[in-house]
Structure formats: structure tokens, C-alpha cells
mmCIF file of C-alpha atoms and ligand atoms in Angstrom:
data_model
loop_
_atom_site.group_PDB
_atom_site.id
_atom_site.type_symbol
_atom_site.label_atom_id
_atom_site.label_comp_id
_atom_site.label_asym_id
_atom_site.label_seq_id
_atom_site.Cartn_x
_atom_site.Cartn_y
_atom_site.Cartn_z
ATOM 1 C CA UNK A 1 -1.901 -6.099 84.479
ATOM 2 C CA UNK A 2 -4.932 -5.029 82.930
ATOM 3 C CA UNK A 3 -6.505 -7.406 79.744
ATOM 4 C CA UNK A 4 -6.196 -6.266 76.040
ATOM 5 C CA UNK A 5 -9.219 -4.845 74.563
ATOM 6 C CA UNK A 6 -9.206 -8.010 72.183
ATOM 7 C CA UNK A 7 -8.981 -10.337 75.359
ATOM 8 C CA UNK A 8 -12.163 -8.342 76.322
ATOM 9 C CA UNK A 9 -13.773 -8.391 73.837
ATOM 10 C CA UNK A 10 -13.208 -12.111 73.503
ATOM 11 C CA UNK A 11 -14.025 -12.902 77.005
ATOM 12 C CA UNK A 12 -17.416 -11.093 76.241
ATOM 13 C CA UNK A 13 -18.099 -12.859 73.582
ATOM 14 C CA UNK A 14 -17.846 -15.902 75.576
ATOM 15 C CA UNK A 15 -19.097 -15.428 78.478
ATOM 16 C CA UNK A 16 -22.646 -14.385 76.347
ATOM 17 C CA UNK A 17 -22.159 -18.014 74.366
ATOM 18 C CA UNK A 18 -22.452 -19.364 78.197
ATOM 19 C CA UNK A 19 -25.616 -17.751 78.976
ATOM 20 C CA UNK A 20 -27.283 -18.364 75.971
ATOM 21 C CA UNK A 21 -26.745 -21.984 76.789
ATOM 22 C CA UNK A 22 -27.511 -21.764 80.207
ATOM 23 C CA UNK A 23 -30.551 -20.024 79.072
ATOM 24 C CA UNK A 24 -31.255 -23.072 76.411
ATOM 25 C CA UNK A 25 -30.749 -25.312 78.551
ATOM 26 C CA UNK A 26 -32.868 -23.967 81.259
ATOM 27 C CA UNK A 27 -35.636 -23.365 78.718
ATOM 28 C CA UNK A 28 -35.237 -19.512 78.917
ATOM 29 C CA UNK A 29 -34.890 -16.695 76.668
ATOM 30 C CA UNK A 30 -31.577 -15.207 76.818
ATOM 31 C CA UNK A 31 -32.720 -11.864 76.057
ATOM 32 C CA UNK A 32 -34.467 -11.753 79.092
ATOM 33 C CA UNK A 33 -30.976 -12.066 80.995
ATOM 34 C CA UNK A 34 -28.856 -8.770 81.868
ATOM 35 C CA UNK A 35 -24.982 -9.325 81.418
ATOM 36 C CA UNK A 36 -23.394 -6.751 83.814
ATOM 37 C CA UNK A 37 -19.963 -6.229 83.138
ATOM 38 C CA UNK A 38 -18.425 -5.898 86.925
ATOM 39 C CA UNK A 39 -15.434 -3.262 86.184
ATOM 40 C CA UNK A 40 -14.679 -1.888 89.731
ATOM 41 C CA UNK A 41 -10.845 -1.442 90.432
ATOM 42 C CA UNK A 42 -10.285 -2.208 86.346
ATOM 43 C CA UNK A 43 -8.889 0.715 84.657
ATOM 44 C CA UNK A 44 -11.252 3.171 82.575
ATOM 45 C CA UNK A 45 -9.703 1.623 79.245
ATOM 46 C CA UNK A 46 -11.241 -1.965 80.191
ATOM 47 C CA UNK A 47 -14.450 -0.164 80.565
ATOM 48 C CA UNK A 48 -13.535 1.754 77.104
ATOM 49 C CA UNK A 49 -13.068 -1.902 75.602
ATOM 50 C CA UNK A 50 -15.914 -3.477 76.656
ATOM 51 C CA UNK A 51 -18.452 -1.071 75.339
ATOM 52 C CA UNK A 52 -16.280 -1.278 72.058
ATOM 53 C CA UNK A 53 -17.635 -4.794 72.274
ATOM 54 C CA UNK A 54 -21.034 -3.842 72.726
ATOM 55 C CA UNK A 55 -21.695 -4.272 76.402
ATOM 56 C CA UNK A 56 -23.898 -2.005 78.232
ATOM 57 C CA UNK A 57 -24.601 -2.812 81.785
ATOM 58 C CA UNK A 58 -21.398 -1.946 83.936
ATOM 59 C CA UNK A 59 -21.093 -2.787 87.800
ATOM 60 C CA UNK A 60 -19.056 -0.828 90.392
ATOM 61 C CA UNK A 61 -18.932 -0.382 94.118
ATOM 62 C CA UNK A 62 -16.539 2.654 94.712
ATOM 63 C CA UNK A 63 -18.867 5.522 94.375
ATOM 64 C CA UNK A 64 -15.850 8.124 93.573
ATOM 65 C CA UNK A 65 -14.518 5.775 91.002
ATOM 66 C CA UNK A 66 -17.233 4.883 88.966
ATOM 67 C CA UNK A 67 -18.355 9.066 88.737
ATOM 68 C CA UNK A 68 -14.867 9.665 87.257
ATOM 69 C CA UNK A 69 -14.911 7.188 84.979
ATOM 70 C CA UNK A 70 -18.473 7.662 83.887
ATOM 71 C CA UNK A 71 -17.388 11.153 83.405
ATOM 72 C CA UNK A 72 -14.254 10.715 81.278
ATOM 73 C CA UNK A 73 -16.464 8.086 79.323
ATOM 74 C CA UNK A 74 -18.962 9.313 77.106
ATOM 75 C CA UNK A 75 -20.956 6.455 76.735
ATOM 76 C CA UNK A 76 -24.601 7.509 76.163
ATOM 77 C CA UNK A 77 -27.286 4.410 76.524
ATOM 78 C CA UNK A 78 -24.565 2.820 79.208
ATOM 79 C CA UNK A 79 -26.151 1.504 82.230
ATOM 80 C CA UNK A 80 -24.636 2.256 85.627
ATOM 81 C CA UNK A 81 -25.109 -0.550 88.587
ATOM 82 C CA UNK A 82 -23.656 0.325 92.328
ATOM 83 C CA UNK A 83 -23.281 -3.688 93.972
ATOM 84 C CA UNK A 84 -21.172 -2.869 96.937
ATOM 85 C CA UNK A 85 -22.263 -1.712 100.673
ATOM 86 C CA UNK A 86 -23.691 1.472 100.622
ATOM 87 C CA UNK A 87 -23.106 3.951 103.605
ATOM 88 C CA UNK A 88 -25.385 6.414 103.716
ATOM 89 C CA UNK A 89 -23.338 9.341 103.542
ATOM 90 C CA UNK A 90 -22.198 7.933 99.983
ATOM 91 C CA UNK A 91 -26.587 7.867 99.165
ATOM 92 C CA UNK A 92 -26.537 11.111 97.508
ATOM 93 C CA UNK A 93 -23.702 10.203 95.584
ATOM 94 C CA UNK A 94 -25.021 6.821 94.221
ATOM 95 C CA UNK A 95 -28.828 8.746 93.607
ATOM 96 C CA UNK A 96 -26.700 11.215 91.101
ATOM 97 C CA UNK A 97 -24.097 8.550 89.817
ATOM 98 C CA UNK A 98 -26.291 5.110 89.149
ATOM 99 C CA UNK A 99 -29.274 3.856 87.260
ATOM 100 C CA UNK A 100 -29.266 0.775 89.716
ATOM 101 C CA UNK A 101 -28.688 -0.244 93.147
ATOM 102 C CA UNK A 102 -28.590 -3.762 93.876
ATOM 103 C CA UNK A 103 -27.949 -3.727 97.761
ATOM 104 C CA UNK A 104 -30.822 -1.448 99.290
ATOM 105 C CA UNK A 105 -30.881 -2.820 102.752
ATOM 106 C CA UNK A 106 -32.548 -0.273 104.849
ATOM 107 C CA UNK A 107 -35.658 2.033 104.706
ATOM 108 C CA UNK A 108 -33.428 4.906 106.488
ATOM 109 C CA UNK A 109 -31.139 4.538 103.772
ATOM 110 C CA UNK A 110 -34.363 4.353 100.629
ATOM 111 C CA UNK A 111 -35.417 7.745 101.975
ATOM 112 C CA UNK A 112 -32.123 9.264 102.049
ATOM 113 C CA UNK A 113 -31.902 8.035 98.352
ATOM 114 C CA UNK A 114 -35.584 8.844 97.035
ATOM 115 C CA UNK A 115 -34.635 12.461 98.447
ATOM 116 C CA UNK A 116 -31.070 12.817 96.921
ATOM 117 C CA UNK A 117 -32.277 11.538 93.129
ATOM 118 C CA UNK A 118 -32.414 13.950 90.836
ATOM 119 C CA UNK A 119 -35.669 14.544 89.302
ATOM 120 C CA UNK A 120 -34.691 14.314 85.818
ATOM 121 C CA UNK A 121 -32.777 11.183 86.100
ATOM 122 C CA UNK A 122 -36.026 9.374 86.959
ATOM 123 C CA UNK A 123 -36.103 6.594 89.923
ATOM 124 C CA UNK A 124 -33.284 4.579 90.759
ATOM 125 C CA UNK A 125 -33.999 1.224 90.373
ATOM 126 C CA UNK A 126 -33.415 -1.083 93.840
ATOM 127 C CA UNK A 127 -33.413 -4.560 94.485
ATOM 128 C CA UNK A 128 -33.415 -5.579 98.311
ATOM 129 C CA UNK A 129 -30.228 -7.903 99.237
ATOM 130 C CA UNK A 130 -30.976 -10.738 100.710
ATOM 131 C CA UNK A 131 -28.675 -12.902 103.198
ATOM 132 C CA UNK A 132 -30.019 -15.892 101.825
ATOM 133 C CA UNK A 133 -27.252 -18.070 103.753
ATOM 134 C CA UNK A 134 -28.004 -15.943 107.026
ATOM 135 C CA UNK A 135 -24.200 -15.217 107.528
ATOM 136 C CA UNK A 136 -23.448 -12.960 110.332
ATOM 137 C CA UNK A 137 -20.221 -11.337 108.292
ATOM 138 C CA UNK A 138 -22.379 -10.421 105.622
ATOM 139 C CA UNK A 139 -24.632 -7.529 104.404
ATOM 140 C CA UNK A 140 -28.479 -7.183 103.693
ATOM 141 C CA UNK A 141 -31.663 -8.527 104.814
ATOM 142 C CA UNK A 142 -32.190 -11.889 106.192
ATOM 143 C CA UNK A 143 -34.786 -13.280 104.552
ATOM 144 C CA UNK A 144 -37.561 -12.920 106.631
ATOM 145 C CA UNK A 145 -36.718 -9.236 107.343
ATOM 146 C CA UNK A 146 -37.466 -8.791 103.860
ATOM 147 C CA UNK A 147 -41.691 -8.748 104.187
ATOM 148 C CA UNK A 148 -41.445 -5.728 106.527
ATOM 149 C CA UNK A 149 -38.602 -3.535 104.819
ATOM 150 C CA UNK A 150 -40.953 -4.259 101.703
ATOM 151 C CA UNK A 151 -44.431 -3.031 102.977
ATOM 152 C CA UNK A 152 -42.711 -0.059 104.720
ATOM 153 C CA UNK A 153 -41.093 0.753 101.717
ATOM 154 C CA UNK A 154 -44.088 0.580 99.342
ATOM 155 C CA UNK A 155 -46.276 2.334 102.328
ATOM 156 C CA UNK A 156 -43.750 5.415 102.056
ATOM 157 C CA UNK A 157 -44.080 5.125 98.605
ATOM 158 C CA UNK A 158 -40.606 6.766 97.761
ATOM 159 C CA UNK A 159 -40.810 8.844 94.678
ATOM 160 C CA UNK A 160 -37.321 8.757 93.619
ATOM 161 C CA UNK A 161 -36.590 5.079 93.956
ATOM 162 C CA UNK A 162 -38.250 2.013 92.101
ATOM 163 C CA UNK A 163 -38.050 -1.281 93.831
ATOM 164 C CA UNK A 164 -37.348 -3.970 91.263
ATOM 165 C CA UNK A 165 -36.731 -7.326 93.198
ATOM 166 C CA UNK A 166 -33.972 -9.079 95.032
ATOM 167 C CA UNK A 167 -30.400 -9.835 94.980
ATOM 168 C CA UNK A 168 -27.705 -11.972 96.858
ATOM 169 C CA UNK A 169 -24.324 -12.659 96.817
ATOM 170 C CA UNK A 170 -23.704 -16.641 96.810
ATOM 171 C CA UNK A 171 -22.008 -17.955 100.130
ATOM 172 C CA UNK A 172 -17.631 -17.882 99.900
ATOM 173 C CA UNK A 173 -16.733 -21.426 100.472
ATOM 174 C CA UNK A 174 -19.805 -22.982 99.537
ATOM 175 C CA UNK A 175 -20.469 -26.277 96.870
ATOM 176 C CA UNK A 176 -22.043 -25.594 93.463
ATOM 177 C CA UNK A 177 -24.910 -27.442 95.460
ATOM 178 C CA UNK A 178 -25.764 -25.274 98.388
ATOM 179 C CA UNK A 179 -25.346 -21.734 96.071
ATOM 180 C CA UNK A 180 -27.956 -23.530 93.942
ATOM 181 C CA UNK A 181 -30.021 -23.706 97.075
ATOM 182 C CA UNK A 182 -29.672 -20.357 97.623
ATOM 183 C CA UNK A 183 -30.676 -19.275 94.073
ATOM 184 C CA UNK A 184 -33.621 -21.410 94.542
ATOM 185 C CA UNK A 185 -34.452 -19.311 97.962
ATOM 186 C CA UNK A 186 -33.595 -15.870 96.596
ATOM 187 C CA UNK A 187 -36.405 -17.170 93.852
ATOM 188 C CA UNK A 188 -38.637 -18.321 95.978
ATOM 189 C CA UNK A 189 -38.862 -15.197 98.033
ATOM 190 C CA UNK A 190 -39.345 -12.874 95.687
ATOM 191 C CA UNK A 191 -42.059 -15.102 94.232
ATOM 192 C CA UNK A 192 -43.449 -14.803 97.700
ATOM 193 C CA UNK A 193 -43.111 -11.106 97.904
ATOM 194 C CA UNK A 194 -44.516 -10.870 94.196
ATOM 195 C CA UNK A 195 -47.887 -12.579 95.379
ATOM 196 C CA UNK A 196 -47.931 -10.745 98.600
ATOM 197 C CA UNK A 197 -46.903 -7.083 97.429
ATOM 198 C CA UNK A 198 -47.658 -7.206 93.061
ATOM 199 C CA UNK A 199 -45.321 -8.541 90.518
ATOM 200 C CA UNK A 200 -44.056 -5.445 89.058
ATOM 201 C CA UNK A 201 -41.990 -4.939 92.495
ATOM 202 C CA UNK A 202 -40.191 -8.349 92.070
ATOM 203 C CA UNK A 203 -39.321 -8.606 88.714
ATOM 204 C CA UNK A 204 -35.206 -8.950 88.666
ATOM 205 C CA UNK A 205 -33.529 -11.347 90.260
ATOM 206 C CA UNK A 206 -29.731 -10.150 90.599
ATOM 207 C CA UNK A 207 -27.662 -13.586 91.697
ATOM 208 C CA UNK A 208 -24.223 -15.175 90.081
ATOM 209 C CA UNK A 209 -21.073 -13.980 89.548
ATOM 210 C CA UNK A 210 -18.263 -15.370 87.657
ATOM 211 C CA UNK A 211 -17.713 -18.939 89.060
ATOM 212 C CA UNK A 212 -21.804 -19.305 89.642
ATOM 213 C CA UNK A 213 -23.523 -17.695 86.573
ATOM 214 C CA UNK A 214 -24.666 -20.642 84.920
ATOM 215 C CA UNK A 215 -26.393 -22.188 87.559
ATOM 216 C CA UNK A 216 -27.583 -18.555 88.782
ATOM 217 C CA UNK A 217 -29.393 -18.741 85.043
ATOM 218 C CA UNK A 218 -30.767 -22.177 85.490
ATOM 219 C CA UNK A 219 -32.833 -20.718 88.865
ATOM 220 C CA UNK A 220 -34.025 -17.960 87.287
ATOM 221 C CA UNK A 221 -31.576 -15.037 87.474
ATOM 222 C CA UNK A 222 -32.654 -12.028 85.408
ATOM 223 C CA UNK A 223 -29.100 -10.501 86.179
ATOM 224 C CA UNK A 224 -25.613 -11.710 86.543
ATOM 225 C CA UNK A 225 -22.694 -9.800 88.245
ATOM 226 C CA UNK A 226 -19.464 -11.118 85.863
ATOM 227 C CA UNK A 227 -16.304 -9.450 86.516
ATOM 228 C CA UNK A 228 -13.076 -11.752 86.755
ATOM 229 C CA UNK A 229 -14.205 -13.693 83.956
ATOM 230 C CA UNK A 230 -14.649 -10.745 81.529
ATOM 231 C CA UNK A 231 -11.426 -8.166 82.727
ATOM 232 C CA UNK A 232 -9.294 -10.838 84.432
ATOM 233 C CA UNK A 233 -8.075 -11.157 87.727
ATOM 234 C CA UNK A 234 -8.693 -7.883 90.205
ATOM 235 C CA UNK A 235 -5.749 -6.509 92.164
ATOM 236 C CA UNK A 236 -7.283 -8.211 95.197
ATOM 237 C CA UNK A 237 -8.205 -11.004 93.930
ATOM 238 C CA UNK A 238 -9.369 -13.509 96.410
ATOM 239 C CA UNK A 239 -10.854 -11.526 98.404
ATOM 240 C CA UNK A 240 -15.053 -12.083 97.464
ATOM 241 C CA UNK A 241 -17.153 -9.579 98.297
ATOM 242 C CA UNK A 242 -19.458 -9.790 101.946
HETATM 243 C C1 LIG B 1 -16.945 -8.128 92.623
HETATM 244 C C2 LIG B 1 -18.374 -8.517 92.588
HETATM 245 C C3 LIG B 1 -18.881 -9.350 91.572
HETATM 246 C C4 LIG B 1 -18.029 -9.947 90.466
HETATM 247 O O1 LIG B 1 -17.197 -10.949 90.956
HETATM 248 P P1 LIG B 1 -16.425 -11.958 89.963
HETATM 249 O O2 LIG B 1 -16.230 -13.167 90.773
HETATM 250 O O3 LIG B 1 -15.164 -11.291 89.573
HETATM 251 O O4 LIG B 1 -17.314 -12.191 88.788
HETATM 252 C C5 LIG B 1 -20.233 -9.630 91.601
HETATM 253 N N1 LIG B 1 -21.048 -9.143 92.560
HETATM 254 C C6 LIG B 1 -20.599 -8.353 93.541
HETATM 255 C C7 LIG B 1 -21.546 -7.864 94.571
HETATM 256 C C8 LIG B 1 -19.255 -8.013 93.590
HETATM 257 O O5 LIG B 1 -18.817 -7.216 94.582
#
């Protein structure tokens, strides 16, 4: 059962009160925070809802799904952000589909992207994803892998891909105290990277989801990843993602 476009909207709303005091209380601008709206296995309606509401920023990781929907949606000025394992047969797919990745996580697979975006869409935006908790069932970088996919990436200076900063994914069973931790290291990487490589590369940080976006704000997220609390419980709910 899919959520009423008033129960949307409503959750929206909400959820934006909570970063604004986040924000506040962190001593941040709110503005500065992107609100992505996670809709994958939600039905195109929910999608239809929320922009109704005024969000913007949507998050997906089925490539086939999100191009459907995106194309039964005519929603110009809609932003389009792929957060699930990419496989890079699905590159081309995501380069013609997305205005964001947020789990680049290989230079074989930034080439194969650079060379599959289409010219007029302008680079795709990356951010690198970081294992922050070093967890051998998950995806991306560790973090000190992250230096060397960085220079190499910068040396082959990609022309259809933009790297933006970093993102993570907070640890399953972990305490609101060691996913802080791991905001704080996802921060304090990329301000590493930013002196090492130039600020413009490390600009976003993508970290907290819907049970973590609060204290993702407080360290310094630039982006949050909310689905469940905007469009309800997923089909397979339970299951968070690697
Ligand atoms: C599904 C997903 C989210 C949203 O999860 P919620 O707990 O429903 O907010 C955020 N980030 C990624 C990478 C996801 O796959």
C-alpha cells in the first residue's frame, strides 16, 4: 500500500521542518542542504505527489525503473539521483538517465560513464562512496583507497563526468553514536581530499537516510537520502541497502 498524495505531501513537509532544525541547531543554513526524495520501488503516482509538493531531487537505484518513470513524468527542473550499485553494463544507461551518481567506485567504471554521457546533458555529477565502516559485505572505496581513485580520476580528466565529493551509507546495526563517527570520517576525508586535490571536487557530502538524517546534518551533510520517512514503508522493507 502506497501513501496518499496528502500523506506525502505531509510527510514532506515534515521531514523539511526536521532539517531546518537540524540545520539551526547545527548552526547551518538549510538552504545549503539537498532533500532527495528516495522513490525506488514506490509507484510513479508517489513520485507524481511529491513534486505536487514541491520536491525536486528524486533518488532511485533500478536503472529501468527510474527511465520509465522519468519518461511518463514530465517534470522539467526535476533532478534525477542513481544511489544503488552500479554494474557497468547498466553505465550507459545511468550516463543517459541521471543528473547524479552517488556511488562511483571505480575508474574502469568513470570512463565507461564519461564516454556514454551525452554531450548535451552536460557532466554527470559523482561523488566517490566511501566504506567508512570498512565492511567486507558492502560497496565502495575504503577510505584510504579513496586518494588514488581520486588523482587517477582527475589525471584522466573525464569530460563527461564531474566529481563532486563523497558519500556513504551508515553501518546496519550500528548506535546513533558510531554512524555519527562515521559522518564525522566521511567529513573528514573529503576535507582531506579538498586540501590535497581543490575544493571544488569535494563539495557534497551525500550521508543519512531516514532514521540518521538529523545527525547526518549536524556533521555536515550537504545531501540526505530520505525515503521510508517520506513514501512509507518499501515492499522490502527491512532489508537496508549494502
Ligand atoms: C533506500 C536507500 C535510502 C533511503 O532509505 P530510507 O531508510 O528509506 O530513508 C538511502 N540511501 C540509499 C543508498 C538507499 O539505497
Amino acid at each position: 500500500m502506497s501513501l496518499s498524495a496528502d500523506a506525502i505531501a505531509g510527510n514532506i513537509r515534515s521531514v523539511r521542518e526536521r532539517i531546518q532544525g537540524a540545520a539551526s541547531a547545527a548552526g547551518r543554513d538549510a538552504a545549503e542542504i539537498r532533500l532527495i526524495a528516495v522513490s525506488k520501488q514506490m509507484p510513479a503516482r508517489s513520485v507524481v505527489a511529491a513534486i505536487a509538493a514541491g520536491q525536486q531531487s528524486f533518488g532511485e537505484n533500478a536503472v529501468q525503473d527510474a527511465a520509465t518513470r522519468q519518461a511518463l513524468i514530465d517534470a522539467p527542473g526535476t533532478d534525477w539521483h542513481f544511489i544503488g550499485h552500479l554494474q557497468s553494463n547498466k553505465a550507459k544507461a545511468v550516463a543517459g538517465h541521471f543528473d547524479w551518481l552517488h556511488t562511483l567506485d571505480s575508474i574502469r567504471l568513470a570512463k565507461r560513464l564519461s564516454d556514454s554521457r551525452p554531450d548535451a546533458a552536460g557532466p554527470l555529477r559523482v561523488l566517490l562512496q566511501v566504506n567508512v565502516a570498512r565492511d567486507p559485505d558492502k560497496f565502495g572505496l575504503v577510505p584510504d583507497a579513496v586518494y588514488g581513485v581520486t588523482e587517477d580520476l582527475l589525471q584522466a580528466g573525464h569530460p563527461g563526468i564531474e566529481l563532486c565529493g563523497l558519500m556513504t551509507i551508515g553501518q546496519r546495526r550500528a548506535t546513533e553514536h558510531q554512524r555519527r563517527a562515521e559522518f564525522i570520517a566521511l567529513r573528514e576525508l573529503a576535507a582531506d581530499c579538498a586540501d590535497r586535490f581543490g575544493a571544488r571536487y569535494f563539495t557534497e557530502l551525500s550521508m543519512g537516510m531516514s532514521d540518521d538524517f538529523e545527525t547526518a546534518i549536524e556533521e555536515g551533510a550537504t545531501m540526505v537520502r530520505v525515503g521510508s520517512a517520506i513514501f512509507g514503508p518499501r515492499p522490502s522493507a527491512g532489508s537496508r541497502p549494502g
